[in-house]
Short mmCIF file of C-alpha atoms and ligand atoms in Angstrom, two decimals:
data_model
loop_
_atom_site.label_atom_id
_atom_site.label_comp_id
_atom_site.label_asym_id
_atom_site.label_seq_id
_atom_site.Cartn_x
_atom_site.Cartn_y
_atom_site.Cartn_z
CA UNK A 1 -40.46 23.04 -29.55
CA UNK A 2 -41.53 26.67 -29.05
CA UNK A 3 -45.04 25.32 -28.47
CA UNK A 4 -43.86 23.03 -25.70
CA UNK A 5 -41.81 25.83 -24.13
CA UNK A 6 -44.71 28.24 -24.02
CA UNK A 7 -46.92 25.52 -22.57
CA UNK A 8 -44.37 25.05 -19.82
CA UNK A 9 -44.18 28.78 -19.24
CA UNK A 10 -47.96 29.04 -19.05
CA UNK A 11 -48.03 26.14 -16.60
CA UNK A 12 -45.31 27.74 -14.48
CA UNK A 13 -47.20 31.01 -14.48
CA UNK A 14 -50.37 29.20 -13.44
CA UNK A 15 -48.50 27.54 -10.58
CA UNK A 16 -47.03 30.91 -9.52
CA UNK A 17 -50.46 32.58 -9.58
CA UNK A 18 -51.90 29.65 -7.63
CA UNK A 19 -49.15 29.86 -5.02
CA UNK A 20 -49.69 33.60 -4.73
CA UNK A 21 -53.44 33.26 -4.31
CA UNK A 22 -53.40 30.35 -1.93
CA UNK A 23 -50.33 31.09 0.13
CA UNK A 24 -48.65 34.40 -0.38
CA UNK A 25 -51.64 36.71 -0.66
CA UNK A 26 -53.37 35.52 2.54
CA UNK A 27 -49.98 35.64 4.24
CA UNK A 28 -49.42 39.25 3.22
CA UNK A 29 -52.95 40.20 4.31
CA UNK A 30 -52.59 38.46 7.67
CA UNK A 31 -49.20 39.98 8.29
CA UNK A 32 -50.57 43.44 7.72
CA UNK A 33 -48.97 44.67 4.52
CA UNK A 34 -52.12 46.62 3.68
CA UNK A 35 -53.61 47.02 7.10
CA UNK A 36 -54.53 50.47 8.44
CA UNK A 37 -54.02 50.97 12.13
CA UNK A 38 -57.18 52.28 13.85
CA UNK A 39 -56.55 53.42 17.42
CA UNK A 40 -58.86 51.82 19.99
CA UNK A 41 -58.80 52.38 23.77
CA UNK A 42 -55.28 53.85 23.72
CA UNK A 43 -55.73 57.23 25.41
CA UNK A 44 -54.66 58.18 28.94
CA UNK A 45 -52.31 55.24 29.35
CA UNK A 46 -49.71 55.13 32.09
CA UNK A 47 -46.29 53.75 31.33
CA UNK A 48 -43.54 52.28 33.49
CA UNK A 49 -40.27 52.76 31.55
CA UNK A 50 -38.29 51.16 34.37
CA UNK A 51 -39.58 47.81 33.08
CA UNK A 52 -38.25 47.18 29.59
CA UNK A 53 -38.20 44.25 27.18
CA UNK A 54 -40.55 42.05 29.16
CA UNK A 55 -41.63 39.17 27.02
CA UNK A 56 -44.37 37.94 29.28
CA UNK A 57 -46.49 39.32 32.11
CA UNK A 58 -48.79 37.38 34.40
CA UNK A 59 -51.39 38.83 36.76
CA UNK A 60 -51.61 37.53 40.32
CA UNK A 61 -55.37 37.84 40.62
CA UNK A 62 -55.66 37.87 44.43
CA UNK A 63 -53.36 40.90 44.90
CA UNK A 64 -53.54 42.62 41.50
CA UNK A 65 -49.73 42.48 41.34
CA UNK A 66 -48.20 41.75 37.94
CA UNK A 67 -45.15 39.46 37.44
CA UNK A 68 -42.95 40.22 34.44
CA UNK A 69 -40.17 38.23 32.73
CA UNK A 70 -37.83 40.94 31.47
CA UNK A 71 -34.53 41.66 29.78
CA UNK A 72 -32.79 44.84 28.66
CA UNK A 73 -33.06 46.65 25.32
CA UNK A 74 -29.32 46.02 24.80
CA UNK A 75 -29.31 42.31 25.59
CA UNK A 76 -32.62 41.25 24.10
CA UNK A 77 -31.85 41.55 20.38
CA UNK A 78 -28.64 39.55 20.85
CA UNK A 79 -30.32 36.41 22.17
CA UNK A 80 -33.76 35.48 20.83
CA UNK A 81 -33.51 31.75 20.03
CA UNK A 82 -37.04 31.85 18.57
CA UNK A 83 -35.89 34.02 15.68
CA UNK A 84 -32.34 32.70 15.45
CA UNK A 85 -30.54 35.58 17.24
CA UNK A 86 -27.61 33.85 18.99
CA UNK A 87 -25.00 36.55 19.58
CA UNK A 88 -24.57 36.76 23.33
CA UNK A 89 -23.62 34.02 25.75
CA UNK A 90 -24.06 35.72 29.12
CA UNK A 91 -27.67 36.13 30.13
CA UNK A 92 -28.76 38.36 32.92
CA UNK A 93 -32.52 38.54 32.48
CA UNK A 94 -34.77 38.89 35.49
CA UNK A 95 -38.25 38.62 36.93
CA UNK A 96 -39.90 41.68 38.49
CA UNK A 97 -43.18 42.50 40.11
CA UNK A 98 -45.20 45.64 39.57
CA UNK A 99 -47.86 46.74 42.00
CA UNK A 100 -50.21 49.11 40.17
CA UNK A 101 -51.79 50.37 43.37
CA UNK A 102 -48.48 51.78 44.67
CA UNK A 103 -46.46 52.00 41.44
CA UNK A 104 -43.70 49.94 43.07
CA UNK A 105 -41.35 47.89 40.89
CA UNK A 106 -39.48 45.06 42.64
CA UNK A 107 -36.73 43.14 40.93
CA UNK A 108 -36.78 39.63 42.42
CA UNK A 109 -33.51 38.00 43.52
CA UNK A 110 -32.86 34.41 42.53
CA UNK A 111 -32.10 32.20 45.54
CA UNK A 112 -30.39 28.84 45.45
CA UNK A 113 -30.12 29.15 41.68
CA UNK A 114 -26.89 28.21 39.97
CA UNK A 115 -27.05 30.98 37.44
CA UNK A 116 -23.60 30.35 36.00
CA UNK A 117 -25.21 29.74 32.65
CA UNK A 118 -27.49 32.65 33.21
CA UNK A 119 -31.17 33.25 32.84
CA UNK A 120 -32.58 34.18 29.43
CA UNK A 121 -36.28 34.92 29.82
CA UNK A 122 -39.14 33.99 27.57
CA UNK A 123 -42.46 32.39 28.63
CA UNK A 124 -43.65 32.40 32.24
CA UNK A 125 -46.56 31.33 34.40
CA UNK A 126 -47.33 32.37 37.97
CA UNK A 127 -49.61 30.07 39.93
CA UNK A 128 -50.77 30.14 43.56
CA UNK A 129 -49.95 26.86 45.31
CA UNK A 130 -52.79 24.39 45.77
CA UNK A 131 -51.89 23.81 49.41
CA UNK A 132 -50.82 27.28 50.64
CA UNK A 133 -52.47 30.36 49.13
CA UNK A 134 -49.54 32.52 50.33
CA UNK A 135 -47.13 30.50 48.26
CA UNK A 136 -46.69 31.06 44.53
CA UNK A 137 -45.01 28.87 41.91
CA UNK A 138 -43.24 30.66 39.08
CA UNK A 139 -42.59 28.56 35.98
CA UNK A 140 -40.06 30.04 33.55
CA UNK A 141 -38.61 29.14 30.19
CA UNK A 142 -34.82 29.58 30.36
CA UNK A 143 -32.92 29.64 27.07
CA UNK A 144 -29.47 28.73 28.43
CA UNK A 145 -26.31 28.88 26.38
CA UNK A 146 -25.06 25.49 25.19
CA UNK A 147 -22.50 23.70 27.37
CA UNK A 148 -18.79 23.25 26.60
CA UNK A 149 -18.55 26.40 24.54
CA UNK A 150 -20.52 24.85 21.69
CA UNK A 151 -21.65 27.34 19.05
CA UNK A 152 -25.33 28.19 19.62
CA UNK A 153 -25.70 29.06 15.93
CA UNK A 154 -25.07 25.38 15.24
CA UNK A 155 -26.59 23.57 18.22
CA UNK A 156 -29.16 26.17 19.32
CA UNK A 157 -29.98 27.18 22.89
CA UNK A 158 -29.94 24.59 25.68
CA UNK A 159 -33.47 25.46 26.74
CA UNK A 160 -35.06 24.23 29.96
CA UNK A 161 -37.97 24.99 32.26
CA UNK A 162 -37.12 26.39 35.70
CA UNK A 163 -39.54 26.12 38.60
CA UNK A 164 -39.25 28.69 41.40
CA UNK A 165 -41.20 29.34 44.57
CA UNK A 166 -42.03 32.68 46.14
CA UNK A 167 -44.45 34.24 48.60
CA UNK A 168 -46.96 37.04 48.13
CA UNK A 169 -45.02 40.31 48.52
CA UNK A 170 -41.60 38.62 48.67
CA UNK A 171 -38.62 40.02 46.79
CA UNK A 172 -36.95 36.69 46.17
CA UNK A 173 -37.49 33.63 44.01
CA UNK A 174 -36.27 30.34 45.48
CA UNK A 175 -35.23 27.78 42.90
CA UNK A 176 -37.07 24.46 43.17
CA UNK A 177 -35.89 22.51 40.14
CA UNK A 178 -34.70 22.61 36.53
CA UNK A 179 -36.59 20.43 34.09
CA UNK A 180 -34.44 19.25 31.16
CA UNK A 181 -35.76 16.90 28.53
CA UNK A 182 -35.21 16.34 24.81
CA UNK A 183 -38.93 17.06 24.34
CA UNK A 184 -38.29 20.62 25.64
CA UNK A 185 -36.57 21.72 22.43
CA UNK A 186 -37.74 25.21 21.41
CA UNK A 187 -39.94 26.18 24.36
CA UNK A 188 -41.87 29.41 24.02
CA UNK A 189 -44.61 29.70 26.60
CA UNK A 190 -46.03 27.49 29.33
CA UNK A 191 -48.87 26.97 31.79
CA UNK A 192 -48.03 25.63 35.23
CA UNK A 193 -50.23 23.81 37.72
CA UNK A 194 -50.72 24.57 41.43
CA UNK A 195 -48.88 21.38 42.47
CA UNK A 196 -45.59 23.08 41.55
CA UNK A 197 -44.64 19.97 39.55
CA UNK A 198 -46.44 19.90 36.23
CA UNK A 199 -46.86 22.08 33.17
CA UNK A 200 -47.74 22.22 29.48
CA UNK A 201 -45.49 24.16 27.12
CA UNK A 202 -45.29 25.08 23.43
CA UNK A 203 -42.25 24.46 21.21
CA UNK A 204 -42.43 27.27 18.66
CA UNK A 205 -40.24 25.46 16.13
CA UNK A 206 -40.75 21.86 17.23
CA UNK A 207 -37.38 20.13 17.31
CA UNK A 208 -35.76 22.61 14.86
CA UNK A 209 -33.45 24.61 17.11
CA UNK A 210 -31.61 26.49 14.38
CA UNK A 211 -31.57 27.17 10.66
CA UNK A 212 -33.09 29.80 8.44
CA UNK A 213 -35.33 27.29 6.70
CA UNK A 214 -37.31 26.57 9.86
CA UNK A 215 -38.87 30.05 9.73
CA UNK A 216 -40.18 29.39 6.25
CA UNK A 217 -41.25 25.91 7.25
CA UNK A 218 -43.15 27.38 10.17
CA UNK A 219 -45.25 29.48 7.80
CA UNK A 220 -46.40 26.65 5.63
CA UNK A 221 -46.22 23.48 7.70
CA UNK A 222 -46.95 22.46 11.25
CA UNK A 223 -43.56 22.11 12.91
CA UNK A 224 -44.62 23.46 16.32
CA UNK A 225 -45.66 21.17 19.16
CA UNK A 226 -47.14 21.09 22.66
CA UNK A 227 -45.58 19.01 25.45
CA UNK A 228 -46.48 18.06 28.99
CA UNK A 229 -44.07 17.43 31.87
CA UNK A 230 -44.42 16.20 35.40
CA UNK A 231 -41.21 16.45 37.42
CA UNK A 232 -41.65 12.90 38.74
CA UNK A 233 -42.95 11.22 35.58
CA UNK A 234 -41.05 12.95 32.79
CA UNK A 235 -42.11 14.73 29.62
CA UNK A 236 -43.96 13.79 26.46
CA UNK A 237 -45.33 15.51 23.39
CA UNK A 238 -49.11 15.75 23.61
CA UNK A 239 -49.65 17.64 20.34
CA UNK A 240 -46.79 16.56 18.07
CA UNK A 241 -47.69 18.87 15.17
CA UNK A 242 -49.29 22.27 15.41
CA UNK A 243 -48.95 25.30 13.20
CA UNK A 244 -46.62 28.01 14.60
CA UNK A 245 -47.41 27.40 18.27
CA UNK A 246 -46.75 30.39 20.46
CA UNK A 247 -48.62 31.53 23.58
CA UNK A 248 -50.52 29.03 25.73
CA UNK A 249 -53.14 29.72 28.42
CA UNK A 250 -55.68 27.81 30.44
CA UNK A 251 -59.20 28.54 31.69
CA UNK A 252 -60.40 27.60 35.20
CA UNK A 253 -61.74 24.32 33.78
CA UNK A 254 -59.75 21.91 31.60
CA UNK A 255 -59.82 24.11 28.49
CA UNK A 256 -56.38 25.03 27.10
CA UNK A 257 -55.75 27.63 24.38
CA UNK A 258 -52.75 27.75 22.03
CA UNK A 259 -52.08 30.78 19.81
CA UNK A 260 -50.52 30.53 16.37
CA UNK A 261 -48.39 33.38 15.06
CA UNK A 262 -48.38 32.50 11.40
CA UNK A 263 -51.84 30.93 11.33
CA UNK A 264 -53.51 33.90 13.07
CA UNK A 265 -55.80 31.62 15.06
CA UNK A 266 -56.33 30.17 18.52
CA UNK A 267 -56.68 26.40 18.90
CA UNK A 268 -58.92 25.20 21.73
CA UNK A 269 -58.08 21.92 23.47
CA UNK A 270 -59.67 19.89 26.26
CA UNK A 271 -57.27 18.30 28.75
CA UNK A 272 -58.01 14.61 29.24
CA UNK A 273 -57.61 12.37 32.26
CA UNK A 274 -54.31 11.00 30.88
CA UNK A 275 -53.00 14.57 30.22
CA UNK A 276 -53.44 14.26 26.46
CA UNK A 277 -55.14 17.18 24.67
CA UNK A 278 -58.08 16.89 22.30
CA UNK A 279 -58.62 19.69 19.77
CA UNK A 280 -62.21 20.95 20.02
CA UNK A 281 -62.17 24.25 18.12
CA UNK A 282 -60.14 26.75 16.13
CA UNK A 283 -60.90 30.47 16.50
CA UNK A 284 -59.67 32.66 13.60
CA UNK A 285 -58.43 36.10 14.71
CA UNK A 286 -57.25 38.01 11.62
CA UNK A 287 -53.79 39.08 12.85
CA UNK A 288 -50.68 37.07 13.80
CA UNK A 289 -51.12 36.19 17.44
CA UNK A 290 -48.84 35.95 20.36
CA UNK A 291 -49.13 35.34 24.02
CA UNK A 292 -52.51 34.65 25.56
CA UNK A 293 -54.13 35.05 28.94
CA UNK A 294 -57.54 34.30 30.43
CA UNK A 295 -59.17 36.85 32.75
CA UNK A 296 -61.23 36.11 35.86
CA UNK A 297 -64.44 36.20 33.78
CA UNK A 298 -63.15 33.59 31.36
CA UNK A 299 -62.46 36.05 28.50
CA UNK A 300 -59.36 35.29 26.48
CA UNK A 301 -56.90 38.16 25.85
CA UNK A 302 -54.39 37.92 23.05
CA UNK A 303 -51.56 40.16 21.90
CA UNK A 304 -51.57 40.55 18.14
CA UNK A 305 -49.21 42.11 15.62
CA UNK A 306 -51.16 44.21 13.13
CA UNK A 307 -47.85 44.74 11.25
CA UNK A 308 -45.56 41.78 11.65
CA UNK A 309 -42.73 43.35 9.62
CA UNK A 310 -42.50 46.29 12.07
CA UNK A 311 -42.10 43.76 14.87
CA UNK A 312 -38.95 42.38 13.25
CA UNK A 313 -37.59 45.93 12.90
CA UNK A 314 -38.29 46.60 16.58
CA UNK A 315 -36.40 43.50 17.64
CA UNK A 316 -33.31 45.04 16.01
CA UNK A 317 -33.85 48.57 17.28
CA UNK A 318 -36.09 49.25 20.25
CA UNK A 319 -36.78 52.84 19.17
CA UNK A 320 -38.66 51.79 16.04
CA UNK A 321 -42.39 51.80 16.86
CA UNK A 322 -44.31 48.62 16.11
CA UNK A 323 -48.14 48.69 16.08
CA UNK A 324 -49.96 46.81 18.78
CA UNK A 325 -53.35 45.17 19.11
CA UNK A 326 -55.08 43.45 22.01
CA UNK A 327 -57.86 41.07 21.02
CA UNK A 328 -60.57 39.93 23.44
CA UNK A 329 -62.33 36.65 22.73
CA UNK A 330 -65.48 35.56 24.56
CA UNK A 331 -68.11 32.92 24.03
CA UNK A 332 -70.91 34.55 22.05
CA UNK A 333 -74.13 34.62 24.05
CA UNK A 334 -75.85 37.11 21.70
CA UNK A 335 -78.15 36.39 18.76
CA UNK A 336 -75.24 35.47 16.48
CA UNK A 337 -74.74 32.36 18.60
CA UNK A 338 -77.70 30.79 16.78
CA UNK A 339 -76.01 31.24 13.42
CA UNK A 340 -72.86 29.39 14.29
CA UNK A 341 -70.94 32.42 15.58
CA UNK A 342 -69.64 30.64 18.61
CA UNK A 343 -67.03 33.21 19.63
CA UNK A 344 -67.08 36.98 19.78
CA UNK A 345 -63.69 38.40 18.72
CA UNK A 346 -63.20 42.08 19.62
CA UNK A 347 -60.43 44.60 19.26
CA UNK A 348 -59.93 45.95 22.79
CA UNK A 349 -56.83 48.02 22.11
CA UNK A 350 -54.96 49.17 19.06
CA UNK A 351 -52.13 51.64 18.76
CA UNK A 352 -49.66 52.56 16.04
CA UNK A 353 -46.70 51.91 18.35
CA UNK A 354 -46.30 55.41 19.83
CA UNK A 355 -48.00 54.49 23.11
CA UNK A 356 -47.57 50.72 23.28
CA UNK A 357 -44.97 49.30 20.93
CA UNK A 358 -44.33 45.73 19.89
CA UNK A 359 -46.55 44.11 22.48
CA UNK A 360 -46.23 40.38 22.90
CA UNK A 361 -48.24 39.99 26.08
CA UNK A 362 -51.50 41.38 27.48
CA UNK A 363 -53.37 40.63 30.67
CA UNK A 364 -56.62 42.06 31.97
CA UNK A 365 -57.48 42.34 35.65
CA UNK A 366 -61.25 41.84 35.41
CA UNK A 367 -61.76 42.44 39.15
CA UNK A 368 -60.04 45.84 39.10
CA UNK A 369 -60.59 46.80 35.43
CA UNK A 370 -56.92 47.13 34.60
CA UNK A 371 -55.28 46.31 31.30
CA UNK A 372 -51.53 45.54 31.11
CA UNK A 373 -49.47 45.44 27.92
CA UNK A 374 -45.79 44.65 27.36
CA UNK A 375 -43.48 43.16 24.77
CA UNK A 376 -40.23 41.29 24.30
CA UNK A 377 -38.48 44.37 22.94
CA UNK A 378 -40.93 47.02 24.16
CA UNK A 379 -39.58 50.17 25.84
CA UNK A 380 -42.02 50.19 28.79
CA UNK A 381 -44.90 48.52 30.59
CA UNK A 382 -48.13 50.22 29.50
CA UNK A 383 -51.20 49.93 31.67
CA UNK A 384 -54.61 51.25 32.61
CA UNK A 385 -55.40 53.39 29.54
CA UNK A 386 -58.72 55.06 28.81
CA UNK A 387 -60.31 55.59 32.20
CA UNK A 388 -62.91 53.55 30.31
CA UNK A 389 -61.52 50.37 31.70
CA UNK A 390 -62.05 51.79 35.16
CA UNK A 391 -65.56 53.13 34.58
CA UNK A 392 -66.63 50.03 32.79
CA UNK A 393 -67.21 52.07 29.61
CA UNK A 394 -67.02 49.77 26.67
CA UNK A 395 -64.48 50.71 24.04
CA UNK A 396 -64.37 47.37 22.46
CA UNK A 397 -64.77 47.37 18.74
CA UNK A 398 -66.29 44.23 17.30
CA UNK A 399 -64.27 42.77 14.46
CA UNK A 400 -66.17 41.86 11.36
CA UNK A 401 -65.48 38.16 11.30
CA UNK A 402 -66.92 35.54 13.59
CA UNK A 403 -66.81 31.84 13.95
C1 LIG B 501 -64.21 26.32 30.12
O1 LIG B 501 -64.11 27.69 30.44
C2 LIG B 501 -64.09 28.56 29.32
C3 LIG B 501 -63.83 29.96 29.83
O2 LIG B 501 -64.64 30.30 30.88
C4 LIG B 501 -65.41 28.43 28.56
O3 LIG B 501 -65.40 29.28 27.44
C5 LIG B 501 -65.57 26.99 28.11
O4 LIG B 501 -66.78 26.82 27.46
C6 LIG B 501 -65.46 26.03 29.28
N1 LIG B 501 -65.39 24.68 28.76
C7 LIG B 501 -66.19 23.72 29.20
C8 LIG B 501 -66.01 22.39 28.55
O5 LIG B 501 -66.99 23.90 30.07
C1 LIG B 502 -32.45 53.11 15.87
O1 LIG B 502 -33.36 53.88 15.13
C2 LIG B 502 -33.25 55.27 15.34
C3 LIG B 502 -34.34 55.94 14.54
O2 LIG B 502 -35.59 55.43 14.87
C4 LIG B 502 -31.88 55.75 14.93
O3 LIG B 502 -31.75 57.11 15.22
C5 LIG B 502 -30.82 54.97 15.69
O4 LIG B 502 -29.56 55.30 15.21
C6 LIG B 502 -31.03 53.48 15.50
N1 LIG B 502 -30.09 52.76 16.34
C7 LIG B 502 -29.37 51.76 15.91
C8 LIG B 502 -28.48 51.11 16.90
O5 LIG B 502 -29.42 51.39 14.74
C1 LIG B 503 -44.14 33.45 26.24
C2 LIG B 503 -43.94 34.39 25.16
O1 LIG B 503 -43.61 35.50 25.44
N1 LIG B 503 -44.19 33.97 23.94
C3 LIG B 503 -44.07 34.74 22.74
C4 LIG B 503 -44.38 36.15 22.99
O2 LIG B 503 -44.12 36.93 21.88
C5 LIG B 503 -42.84 36.81 21.24
C6 LIG B 503 -42.77 37.71 20.05
O3 LIG B 503 -43.24 37.08 18.94
C7 LIG B 503 -42.58 35.43 20.86
O4 LIG B 503 -41.29 35.29 20.29
C8 LIG B 503 -42.71 34.61 22.08
O5 LIG B 503 -42.41 33.35 21.70
#
């Protein structure tokens, strides 16, 4: 029998080594256990501490004004359905605008919005109306508390998508409609269309609203999803299984990008006539990725977490710095393009967390050379940085991998 036992032990060891090599080791590398932080483009930044804990920011290209979906450092850690924090039932999050040319912060008032169940911010999109360029649609994820005093730790958040309307320069947001659907289960981010009626969104944990196991599942299996809704025609899942779906963004054409946190990659989809999405590419990006945006030149900007563990610390205590990276992805037009390097992936910004901490969202104003960085538990909006962006000096540091 000792022979059989040692054979079993050897087999178990082999399985453990295999698991480590194939799963755990790449996971630890991706999540930054051994990563050194190398500052890039992080000098001379301006910060706006009045705006805290803003999960998502969206640039209004025509005016250069930035819209932010924010919370407070006190409230945020108590209610983050995406990581299973369900402590607080009253939500008082808000949307603000920041005008970098005047430095003015405006907190927008909700109008015609039954906010009895509150507003708990997460993903957002801001889209000029197709029919009136003065009018702007604001699409927001709202992680409401469950009805009838049900325990959110058991049933999860009652998440919906809210559509609001505003005008350029206005200080109010008029509620248009609330979109509720079983398909909108764990919404994270969304892209809205200029009709004010349709959007794509990611579910970061698919239909798993609660439970510790879902986090583990999300690392190894594809439980995330992408859905599409039209207020008149309802909602459906268009990508039923995708690995750790997080931020979503669209280009001027029908290309749609979805970022994966755990997979550290961006999936590229083409929107079809019937609103389905066809996967055309996957761009690896080395670090866990978060929210995405596309600038006016078609470059894709992504917030990354060079140290994922620090991010979890920050969510508990806003004073703990969490390193930040902004990645810029463009179509490679250089010589590498001939050798199958279709995309150029560059590090545009990296900081150890002292200047920009825990960033979950970046946007670049390509017309005015302005970079904006914020995060769900970050202490301030950080922008501009390195006059370089203004002078067109190139700080970008190419990353060593390509695709
Ligand atoms: C759509 O636009 C993006 C960004 O400008 C570009 O990279 C992509 O190649 C375009 N896709 C098609 C199918 O033209
Ligand atoms: C947050 O961390 C700081 C140190 O970075 C510590 O002084 C403070 O007590 C912590 N706050 C809480 C609420 O744990
Ligand atoms: C829209 C949005 O903000 N999405 C993600 C941004 O980053 C945080 C931090 O990981 C995610 O939890 C959000 O889901």
